[in-house]
PDB file of C-alpha atoms in Angstrom:
ATOM      1  CA  MET A   1      20.430 -12.645  -1.951  1.00  0.00           C
ATOM      2  CA  THR A   2      21.127  -9.818   0.482  1.00  0.00           C
ATOM      3  CA  ALA A   3      21.021 -10.167   4.239  1.00  0.00           C
ATOM      4  CA  ILE A   4      18.560  -8.126   6.298  1.00  0.00           C
ATOM      5  CA  GLU A   5      20.200  -4.838   7.150  1.00  0.00           C
ATOM      6  CA  ARG A   6      19.559  -2.588  10.119  1.00  0.00           C
ATOM      7  CA  PRO A   7      16.292  -3.997  11.553  1.00  0.00           C
ATOM      8  CA  CYS A   8      14.959  -1.448  14.011  1.00  0.00           C
ATOM      9  CA  PHE A   9      12.112  -0.494  16.318  1.00  0.00           C
ATOM     10  CA  ALA A  10      11.229   3.189  16.157  1.00  0.00           C
ATOM     11  CA  ASP A  11       9.793   4.614  19.383  1.00  0.00           C
ATOM     12  CA  LEU A  12       7.360   7.340  18.360  1.00  0.00           C
ATOM     13  CA  GLY A  13       6.037   7.855  21.880  1.00  0.00           C
ATOM     14  CA  ASP A  14       2.488   6.549  21.550  1.00  0.00           C
ATOM     15  CA  ILE A  15       3.496   3.607  19.347  1.00  0.00           C
ATOM     16  CA  THR A  16       6.536   1.617  18.286  1.00  0.00           C
ATOM     17  CA  LEU A  17       7.019   0.785  14.620  1.00  0.00           C
ATOM     18  CA  PHE A  18       9.116  -2.092  13.336  1.00  0.00           C
ATOM     19  CA  TYR A  19      11.011  -1.440  10.128  1.00  0.00           C
ATOM     20  CA  THR A  20      14.054  -2.629   8.226  1.00  0.00           C
ATOM     21  CA  ASP A  21      16.533  -0.336   6.526  1.00  0.00           C
ATOM     22  CA  HIS A  22      18.296  -1.674   3.430  1.00  0.00           C
ATOM     23  CA  GLY A  23      20.825  -0.362   0.945  1.00  0.00           C
ATOM     24  CA  GLU A  24      21.938   3.189   0.290  1.00  0.00           C
ATOM     25  CA  GLY A  25      21.879   5.877  -2.372  1.00  0.00           C
ATOM     26  CA  GLY A  26      19.202   7.887  -4.159  1.00  0.00           C
ATOM     27  CA  THR A  27      15.892   9.049  -2.772  1.00  0.00           C
ATOM     28  CA  PRO A  28      14.822   6.325  -0.315  1.00  0.00           C
ATOM     29  CA  LEU A  29      11.926   4.046  -1.158  1.00  0.00           C
ATOM     30  CA  LEU A  30       9.325   3.754   1.607  1.00  0.00           C
ATOM     31  CA  LEU A  31       7.427   0.461   1.215  1.00  0.00           C
ATOM     32  CA  VAL A  32       3.929   0.349   2.739  1.00  0.00           C
ATOM     33  CA  HIS A  33       1.955  -2.908   2.937  1.00  0.00           C
ATOM     34  CA  GLY A  34      -1.784  -3.468   2.766  1.00  0.00           C
ATOM     35  CA  TRP A  35      -4.616  -4.299   5.175  1.00  0.00           C
ATOM     36  CA  GLY A  36      -3.922  -7.209   7.482  1.00  0.00           C
ATOM     37  CA  ALA A  37      -0.423  -7.745   6.092  1.00  0.00           C
ATOM     38  CA  ASP A  38       3.037  -6.556   7.132  1.00  0.00           C
ATOM     39  CA  SER A  39       6.376  -5.616   5.603  1.00  0.00           C
ATOM     40  CA  GLN A  40       7.090  -9.270   4.779  1.00  0.00           C
ATOM     41  CA  GLU A  41       4.953  -8.473   1.725  1.00  0.00           C
ATOM     42  CA  TRP A  42       8.047  -6.872   0.181  1.00  0.00           C
ATOM     43  CA  VAL A  43      10.546  -9.660   0.868  1.00  0.00           C
ATOM     44  CA  TRP A  44      10.504 -10.714  -2.809  1.00  0.00           C
ATOM     45  CA  HIS A  45      11.409  -7.206  -3.956  1.00  0.00           C
ATOM     46  CA  LEU A  46      13.892  -5.949  -1.372  1.00  0.00           C
ATOM     47  CA  PRO A  47      17.118  -7.474  -2.773  1.00  0.00           C
ATOM     48  CA  ALA A  48      16.664  -5.902  -6.215  1.00  0.00           C
ATOM     49  CA  LEU A  49      15.199  -2.610  -5.035  1.00  0.00           C
ATOM     50  CA  SER A  50      17.986  -2.054  -2.492  1.00  0.00           C
ATOM     51  CA  ALA A  51      20.813  -2.861  -4.914  1.00  0.00           C
ATOM     52  CA  ASP A  52      21.436   0.820  -5.608  1.00  0.00           C
ATOM     53  CA  ARG A  53      18.974   2.677  -3.398  1.00  0.00           C
ATOM     54  CA  ARG A  54      18.041   2.950   0.271  1.00  0.00           C
ATOM     55  CA  VAL A  55      14.793   1.121   1.059  1.00  0.00           C
ATOM     56  CA  ILE A  56      12.707   1.333   4.244  1.00  0.00           C
ATOM     57  CA  ALA A  57      10.093  -1.417   4.762  1.00  0.00           C
ATOM     58  CA  VAL A  58       7.777  -0.731   7.696  1.00  0.00           C
ATOM     59  CA  ASP A  59       5.058  -2.530   9.639  1.00  0.00           C
ATOM     60  CA  LEU A  60       2.117  -0.145  10.050  1.00  0.00           C
ATOM     61  CA  ARG A  61       0.588   0.414  13.465  1.00  0.00           C
ATOM     62  CA  GLY A  62      -1.433  -2.606  14.525  1.00  0.00           C
ATOM     63  CA  HIS A  63       0.312  -4.855  12.000  1.00  0.00           C
ATOM     64  CA  GLY A  64       3.269  -7.202  12.096  1.00  0.00           C
ATOM     65  CA  TYR A  65       5.760  -6.424  14.854  1.00  0.00           C
ATOM     66  CA  SER A  66       4.547  -2.852  15.434  1.00  0.00           C
ATOM     67  CA  THR A  67       2.411  -2.075  18.459  1.00  0.00           C
ATOM     68  CA  ALA A  68      -1.391  -2.077  18.219  1.00  0.00           C
ATOM     69  CA  PRO A  69      -3.002   0.825  20.091  1.00  0.00           C
ATOM     70  CA  GLU A  70      -6.603   0.471  21.225  1.00  0.00           C
ATOM     71  CA  SER A  71      -7.720   3.113  18.730  1.00  0.00           C
ATOM     72  CA  GLY A  72      -6.382   5.233  15.878  1.00  0.00           C
ATOM     73  CA  ASN A  73      -5.692   2.289  13.570  1.00  0.00           C
ATOM     74  CA  ASN A  74      -6.770   4.062  10.413  1.00  0.00           C
ATOM     75  CA  PRO A  75      -4.999   5.212   7.226  1.00  0.00           C
ATOM     76  CA  ARG A  76      -4.701   8.876   8.251  1.00  0.00           C
ATOM     77  CA  ARG A  77      -3.023   8.030  11.551  1.00  0.00           C
ATOM     78  CA  MET A  78      -0.826   5.485   9.788  1.00  0.00           C
ATOM     79  CA  ALA A  79       0.265   8.152   7.312  1.00  0.00           C
ATOM     80  CA  GLY A  80       1.074  10.462  10.212  1.00  0.00           C
ATOM     81  CA  ASP A  81       3.192   7.719  11.776  1.00  0.00           C
ATOM     82  CA  LEU A  82       5.235   7.484   8.578  1.00  0.00           C
ATOM     83  CA  VAL A  83       5.840  11.239   8.562  1.00  0.00           C
ATOM     84  CA  ARG A  84       7.175  10.930  12.101  1.00  0.00           C
ATOM     85  CA  LEU A  85       9.292   7.904  11.182  1.00  0.00           C
ATOM     86  CA  CYS A  86      10.921   9.781   8.296  1.00  0.00           C
ATOM     87  CA  ALA A  87      11.662  12.717  10.589  1.00  0.00           C
ATOM     88  CA  LEU A  88      13.210  10.374  13.153  1.00  0.00           C
ATOM     89  CA  LEU A  89      15.398   8.831  10.463  1.00  0.00           C
ATOM     90  CA  ASP A  90      16.291  12.279   9.069  1.00  0.00           C
ATOM     91  CA  ILE A  91      14.858  11.399   5.649  1.00  0.00           C
ATOM     92  CA  PRO A  92      13.667  14.583   3.891  1.00  0.00           C
ATOM     93  CA  ARG A  93      12.221  12.982   0.724  1.00  0.00           C
ATOM     94  CA  VAL A  94      10.913   9.545  -0.239  1.00  0.00           C
ATOM     95  CA  VAL A  95       9.415   7.655  -3.118  1.00  0.00           C
ATOM     96  CA  ALA A  96       6.381   6.157  -1.384  1.00  0.00           C
ATOM     97  CA  VAL A  97       5.266   2.706  -2.581  1.00  0.00           C
ATOM     98  CA  GLY A  98       2.003   1.262  -1.300  1.00  0.00           C
ATOM     99  CA  HIS A  99      -0.184  -1.775  -1.920  1.00  0.00           C
ATOM    100  CA  SER A 100      -3.978  -1.735  -1.386  1.00  0.00           C
ATOM    101  CA  MET A 101      -4.566   0.149   1.901  1.00  0.00           C
ATOM    102  CA  GLY A 102      -0.902   1.124   1.659  1.00  0.00           C
ATOM    103  CA  ALA A 103      -1.711   2.870  -1.636  1.00  0.00           C
ATOM    104  CA  VAL A 104      -4.293   4.988   0.188  1.00  0.00           C
ATOM    105  CA  ILE A 105      -1.699   5.818   2.840  1.00  0.00           C
ATOM    106  CA  VAL A 106       1.008   6.878   0.378  1.00  0.00           C
ATOM    107  CA  SER A 107      -1.578   8.933  -1.527  1.00  0.00           C
ATOM    108  CA  LEU A 108      -2.465  10.701   1.717  1.00  0.00           C
ATOM    109  CA  LEU A 109       1.241  11.387   2.213  1.00  0.00           C
ATOM    110  CA  ALA A 110       1.530  12.841  -1.286  1.00  0.00           C
ATOM    111  CA  ALA A 111      -1.584  15.003  -0.882  1.00  0.00           C
ATOM    112  CA  GLU A 112      -0.972  16.246   2.653  1.00  0.00           C
ATOM    113  CA  HIS A 113       2.843  16.212   2.845  1.00  0.00           C
ATOM    114  CA  PRO A 114       4.014  17.058  -0.696  1.00  0.00           C
ATOM    115  CA  GLU A 115       7.342  18.276   0.670  1.00  0.00           C
ATOM    116  CA  LEU A 116       8.094  14.703   1.772  1.00  0.00           C
ATOM    117  CA  VAL A 117       6.958  12.742  -1.288  1.00  0.00           C
ATOM    118  CA  GLU A 118       8.950  12.912  -4.520  1.00  0.00           C
ATOM    119  CA  ALA A 119       6.855  10.293  -6.308  1.00  0.00           C
ATOM    120  CA  VAL A 120       4.264   7.627  -5.582  1.00  0.00           C
ATOM    121  CA  VAL A 121       3.863   3.999  -6.707  1.00  0.00           C
ATOM    122  CA  THR A 122       0.473   2.444  -5.991  1.00  0.00           C
ATOM    123  CA  VAL A 123      -0.242  -1.264  -6.422  1.00  0.00           C
ATOM    124  CA  GLU A 124      -3.857  -2.424  -6.807  1.00  0.00           C
ATOM    125  CA  PRO A 125      -4.954   0.547  -4.679  1.00  0.00           C
ATOM    126  CA  GLY A 126      -7.616   0.330  -1.990  1.00  0.00           C
ATOM    127  CA  TYR A 127      -9.447   3.315  -3.445  1.00  0.00           C
ATOM    128  CA  GLY A 128     -11.834   4.149  -6.262  1.00  0.00           C
ATOM    129  CA  TYR A 129     -14.365   1.384  -5.645  1.00  0.00           C
ATOM    130  CA  THR A 130     -17.893   1.870  -6.930  1.00  0.00           C
ATOM    131  CA  GLY A 131     -20.950  -0.097  -8.011  1.00  0.00           C
ATOM    132  CA  PHE A 132     -21.474  -3.625  -6.675  1.00  0.00           C
ATOM    133  CA  VAL A 133     -18.264  -3.628  -4.616  1.00  0.00           C
ATOM    134  CA  ALA A 134     -19.089  -0.324  -2.894  1.00  0.00           C
ATOM    135  CA  GLU A 135     -22.665  -1.429  -2.232  1.00  0.00           C
ATOM    136  CA  ASN A 136     -21.426  -4.512  -0.373  1.00  0.00           C
ATOM    137  CA  MET A 137     -18.998  -2.692   1.925  1.00  0.00           C
ATOM    138  CA  PRO A 138     -21.539  -1.994   4.726  1.00  0.00           C
ATOM    139  CA  GLY A 139     -22.328  -5.701   4.928  1.00  0.00           C
ATOM    140  CA  MET A 140     -18.628  -6.583   5.090  1.00  0.00           C
ATOM    141  CA  ILE A 141     -18.093  -4.085   7.908  1.00  0.00           C
ATOM    142  CA  GLN A 142     -21.002  -5.552   9.848  1.00  0.00           C
ATOM    143  CA  ALA A 143     -19.690  -9.079   9.316  1.00  0.00           C
ATOM    144  CA  LEU A 144     -16.243  -8.069  10.602  1.00  0.00           C
ATOM    145  CA  ARG A 145     -17.871  -6.531  13.683  1.00  0.00           C
ATOM    146  CA  LYS A 146     -20.354  -9.286  14.470  1.00  0.00           C
ATOM    147  CA  GLY A 147     -18.586 -12.487  13.442  1.00  0.00           C
ATOM    148  CA  ASP A 148     -15.192 -14.149  13.743  1.00  0.00           C
ATOM    149  CA  THR A 149     -13.224 -11.154  12.492  1.00  0.00           C
ATOM    150  CA  GLY A 150     -10.168 -13.097  11.377  1.00  0.00           C
ATOM    151  CA  ALA A 151     -12.229 -15.677   9.499  1.00  0.00           C
ATOM    152  CA  ILE A 152     -14.342 -12.984   7.831  1.00  0.00           C
ATOM    153  CA  ALA A 153     -11.187 -11.094   6.834  1.00  0.00           C
ATOM    154  CA  VAL A 154      -9.830 -14.247   5.181  1.00  0.00           C
ATOM    155  CA  GLN A 155     -13.133 -14.634   3.302  1.00  0.00           C
ATOM    156  CA  ILE A 156     -12.984 -11.009   2.130  1.00  0.00           C
ATOM    157  CA  ASP A 157      -9.403 -11.559   1.004  1.00  0.00           C
ATOM    158  CA  GLU A 158     -10.454 -14.380  -1.317  1.00  0.00           C
ATOM    159  CA  TRP A 159     -11.394 -11.832  -4.009  1.00  0.00           C
ATOM    160  CA  SER A 160      -7.687 -10.928  -4.152  1.00  0.00           C
ATOM    161  CA  TYR A 161      -6.792 -14.040  -6.122  1.00  0.00           C
ATOM    162  CA  GLY A 162      -7.338 -15.184  -9.673  1.00  0.00           C
ATOM    163  CA  ALA A 163      -6.942 -18.462 -11.497  1.00  0.00           C
ATOM    164  CA  ALA A 164      -3.187 -17.935 -11.806  1.00  0.00           C
ATOM    165  CA  SER A 165      -2.639 -16.983  -8.149  1.00  0.00           C
ATOM    166  CA  PRO A 166      -0.510 -19.583  -6.333  1.00  0.00           C
ATOM    167  CA  ASP A 167      -1.952 -21.432  -3.333  1.00  0.00           C
ATOM    168  CA  TRP A 168       1.001 -20.435  -1.143  1.00  0.00           C
ATOM    169  CA  LEU A 169       0.069 -16.761  -1.570  1.00  0.00           C
ATOM    170  CA  ARG A 170      -3.449 -17.373  -0.234  1.00  0.00           C
ATOM    171  CA  LEU A 171      -2.031 -19.200   2.782  1.00  0.00           C
ATOM    172  CA  TRP A 172       0.698 -16.590   3.341  1.00  0.00           C
ATOM    173  CA  HIS A 173      -1.855 -13.794   3.686  1.00  0.00           C
ATOM    174  CA  ALA A 174      -4.515 -15.822   5.470  1.00  0.00           C
ATOM    175  CA  ARG A 175      -1.988 -16.418   8.254  1.00  0.00           C
ATOM    176  CA  ARG A 176      -1.182 -12.699   8.421  1.00  0.00           C
ATOM    177  CA  LEU A 177      -4.823 -11.705   8.574  1.00  0.00           C
ATOM    178  CA  ARG A 178      -5.375 -14.201  11.380  1.00  0.00           C
ATOM    179  CA  ALA A 179      -2.397 -12.722  13.264  1.00  0.00           C
ATOM    180  CA  THR A 180      -3.656  -9.122  13.015  1.00  0.00           C
ATOM    181  CA  PRO A 181      -5.649  -7.962  16.075  1.00  0.00           C
ATOM    182  CA  PRO A 182      -9.376  -7.993  15.253  1.00  0.00           C
ATOM    183  CA  HIS A 183      -9.944  -4.406  16.380  1.00  0.00           C
ATOM    184  CA  VAL A 184      -7.232  -3.248  13.971  1.00  0.00           C
ATOM    185  CA  LEU A 185      -8.834  -5.079  11.038  1.00  0.00           C
ATOM    186  CA  ILE A 186     -12.234  -3.600  11.853  1.00  0.00           C
ATOM    187  CA  GLU A 187     -11.045  -0.042  12.444  1.00  0.00           C
ATOM    188  CA  ALA A 188      -8.857   0.136   9.339  1.00  0.00           C
ATOM    189  CA  PHE A 189     -11.472  -1.432   7.038  1.00  0.00           C
ATOM    190  CA  GLU A 190     -14.241   0.842   8.315  1.00  0.00           C
ATOM    191  CA  ALA A 191     -12.060   3.933   7.862  1.00  0.00           C
ATOM    192  CA  LEU A 192     -11.541   2.947   4.230  1.00  0.00           C
ATOM    193  CA  PHE A 193     -15.079   1.949   3.297  1.00  0.00           C
ATOM    194  CA  GLY A 194     -17.530   3.171   5.948  1.00  0.00           C
ATOM    195  CA  GLY A 195     -18.575   6.246   7.884  1.00  0.00           C
ATOM    196  CA  ASP A 196     -19.203   9.721   6.489  1.00  0.00           C
ATOM    197  CA  GLU A 197     -16.023   9.929   4.395  1.00  0.00           C
ATOM    198  CA  PRO A 198     -15.128   6.473   3.053  1.00  0.00           C
ATOM    199  CA  ILE A 199     -11.844   7.356   1.417  1.00  0.00           C
ATOM    200  CA  GLY A 200     -11.751   4.076  -0.493  1.00  0.00           C
ATOM    201  CA  LEU A 201     -15.012   4.795  -2.346  1.00  0.00           C
ATOM    202  CA  ARG A 202     -15.861   7.287  -5.042  1.00  0.00           C
ATOM    203  CA  PRO A 203     -16.286  10.270  -5.012  1.00  0.00           C
ATOM    204  CA  HIS A 204     -14.144  10.562  -1.856  1.00  0.00           C
ATOM    205  CA  SER A 205     -11.261   8.805  -3.619  1.00  0.00           C
ATOM    206  CA  ASP A 206     -11.427  11.320  -6.479  1.00  0.00           C
ATOM    207  CA  GLU A 207     -11.041  14.200  -4.051  1.00  0.00           C
ATOM    208  CA  LEU A 208      -7.885  12.636  -2.606  1.00  0.00           C
ATOM    209  CA  LEU A 209      -6.251  11.718  -5.901  1.00  0.00           C
ATOM    210  CA  ARG A 210      -6.783  15.177  -7.392  1.00  0.00           C
ATOM    211  CA  ARG A 211      -4.528  16.524  -4.641  1.00  0.00           C
ATOM    212  CA  ARG A 212      -1.523  14.418  -5.655  1.00  0.00           C
ATOM    213  CA  ALA A 213       0.754  16.721  -7.664  1.00  0.00           C
ATOM    214  CA  CYS A 214       3.782  14.409  -7.882  1.00  0.00           C
ATOM    215  CA  PRO A 215       4.467  11.695 -10.486  1.00  0.00           C
ATOM    216  CA  VAL A 216       2.397   8.558  -9.909  1.00  0.00           C
ATOM    217  CA  LEU A 217       2.942   5.018 -11.193  1.00  0.00           C
ATOM    218  CA  THR A 218      -0.098   2.824 -10.566  1.00  0.00           C
ATOM    219  CA  PHE A 219      -0.699  -0.884 -11.192  1.00  0.00           C
ATOM    220  CA  TRP A 220      -4.178  -2.375 -11.737  1.00  0.00           C
ATOM    221  CA  PHE A 221      -5.560  -5.642 -13.058  1.00  0.00           C
ATOM    222  CA  ASP A 222      -8.792  -3.895 -14.096  1.00  0.00           C
ATOM    223  CA  PRO A 223      -8.476  -1.630 -17.174  1.00  0.00           C
ATOM    224  CA  ALA A 224     -11.539   0.407 -16.150  1.00  0.00           C
ATOM    225  CA  GLN A 225     -10.020   1.246 -12.779  1.00  0.00           C
ATOM    226  CA  ALA A 226      -6.755   2.202 -14.472  1.00  0.00           C
ATOM    227  CA  ASP A 227      -8.609   4.494 -16.888  1.00  0.00           C
ATOM    228  CA  TRP A 228     -10.420   6.161 -13.984  1.00  0.00           C
ATOM    229  CA  GLU A 229      -7.192   6.834 -12.077  1.00  0.00           C
ATOM    230  CA  ARG A 230      -5.415   7.969 -15.228  1.00  0.00           C
ATOM    231  CA  SER A 231      -8.060  10.687 -15.632  1.00  0.00           C
ATOM    232  CA  LEU A 232      -7.037  12.126 -12.244  1.00  0.00           C
ATOM    233  CA  PHE A 233      -3.271  12.327 -12.829  1.00  0.00           C
ATOM    234  CA  LYS A 234      -1.750  15.787 -12.389  1.00  0.00           C
ATOM    235  CA  HIS A 235       1.880  15.161 -13.350  1.00  0.00           C
ATOM    236  CA  PRO A 236       2.848  14.483 -17.005  1.00  0.00           C
ATOM    237  CA  GLN A 237       5.180  11.623 -16.027  1.00  0.00           C
ATOM    238  CA  SER A 238       2.419   9.680 -14.289  1.00  0.00           C
ATOM    239  CA  ARG A 239       1.579   6.296 -15.754  1.00  0.00           C
ATOM    240  CA  ALA A 240      -1.006   3.535 -15.282  1.00  0.00           C
ATOM    241  CA  VAL A 241       0.017  -0.089 -15.876  1.00  0.00           C
ATOM    242  CA  VAL A 242      -2.589  -2.811 -16.434  1.00  0.00           C
ATOM    243  CA  TRP A 243      -1.841  -6.489 -15.837  1.00  0.00           C
ATOM    244  CA  GLU A 244      -5.061  -8.242 -16.774  1.00  0.00           C
ATOM    245  CA  GLY A 245      -5.359 -11.756 -15.408  1.00  0.00           C
ATOM    246  CA  SER A 246      -3.344 -10.952 -12.300  1.00  0.00           C
ATOM    247  CA  GLY A 247      -4.759 -10.860  -8.789  1.00  0.00           C
ATOM    248  CA  HIS A 248      -4.949  -8.058  -6.245  1.00  0.00           C
ATOM    249  CA  ARG A 249      -1.457  -9.000  -5.026  1.00  0.00           C
ATOM    250  CA  LEU A 250       0.030  -8.762  -8.486  1.00  0.00           C
ATOM    251  CA  HIS A 251       3.391  -7.489  -7.192  1.00  0.00           C
ATOM    252  CA  GLU A 252       3.811 -10.728  -5.244  1.00  0.00           C
ATOM    253  CA  GLU A 253       2.635 -12.892  -8.131  1.00  0.00           C
ATOM    254  CA  ARG A 254       5.062 -11.215 -10.557  1.00  0.00           C
ATOM    255  CA  PRO A 255       7.830  -9.746  -8.371  1.00  0.00           C
ATOM    256  CA  ALA A 256      10.647  -9.605 -10.940  1.00  0.00           C
ATOM    257  CA  GLU A 257       8.473  -7.896 -13.544  1.00  0.00           C
ATOM    258  CA  PHE A 258       7.109  -5.494 -10.926  1.00  0.00           C
ATOM    259  CA  VAL A 259      10.610  -4.459  -9.844  1.00  0.00           C
ATOM    260  CA  SER A 260      11.664  -4.035 -13.467  1.00  0.00           C
ATOM    261  CA  VAL A 261       8.766  -1.708 -14.285  1.00  0.00           C
ATOM    262  CA  VAL A 262       9.241   0.348 -11.111  1.00  0.00           C
ATOM    263  CA  THR A 263      12.996   0.787 -11.501  1.00  0.00           C
ATOM    264  CA  ARG A 264      12.712   1.731 -15.177  1.00  0.00           C
ATOM    265  CA  TRP A 265      10.025   4.311 -14.360  1.00  0.00           C
ATOM    266  CA  LEU A 266      12.076   5.803 -11.532  1.00  0.00           C
ATOM    267  CA  LYS A 267      14.962   6.338 -13.951  1.00  0.00           C
ATOM    268  CA  THR A 268      12.707   8.422 -16.202  1.00  0.00           C
ATOM    269  CA  LEU A 269      11.773  10.901 -13.480  1.00  0.00           C
ATOM    270  CA  GLY A 270      13.288  14.303 -14.005  1.00  0.00           C
ATOM    271  CA  ARG A 271      13.567  13.799 -17.756  1.00  0.00           C
ATOM    272  CA  ALA A 272      11.254  15.725 -20.036  1.00  0.00           C
ATOM    273  CA  PRO A 273       8.231  13.540 -20.879  1.00  0.00           C
ATOM    274  CA  ARG A 274       7.685  12.584 -24.498  1.00  0.00           C
ATOM    275  CA  SER A 275       5.185  14.732 -26.346  1.00  0.00           C
TER     276      SER A 275
END
């Protein structure tokens, strides 16, 4: 078990981001959590991931110990914050790893800042929704706006768990959702699934993913979603992994296996893919 190394607050002028800086060597991993969570989401993975590589785990604006501005709490602004953080830390290239909303953010980084992103790992991404789920998003947005936002967010989060999901994981994230400022939850969720360009819904998601030229490793519990994303890969070393029976937080349910798959895939990058 490694101790926390170099915990820091990065002053970006308009906001302050909390992050921790672990390990050294290789292209740094930038770990990006999901909606209503924080960088504690990666605590199960940090010791192994930082054994031979530098790893930055950050709280997004409005989440965790980072400051929560009155507006601008959306994935595009969050991605911009991470670009500024990397510049402040003098990090020219990263492997960007994101869960759920974090997967949208790292995909934005790959599409809009390809010079920064060497590869992307997405975990149960918050994009590509269609059908019944997409049709219910307007109602969820209205409920977040009109009701007890924290309680509604916890209700929405219930879909994240399956029969094998441990009770502690539900409680862990319910507490984090309750601790996230309501206006942040509303603004971030609406940016993903509402408005004129809901980046989390098809076809807007397709437009984003087609712009990712780097290698992508993605994890899904739904084979159909994995097949859809696989059809949009641009790089020959991209790969989709399906863990049926897992929940939306599959990396927290199966942390050792997740780390194993990620580290093995990272070692293949740069080698010629098999024909």
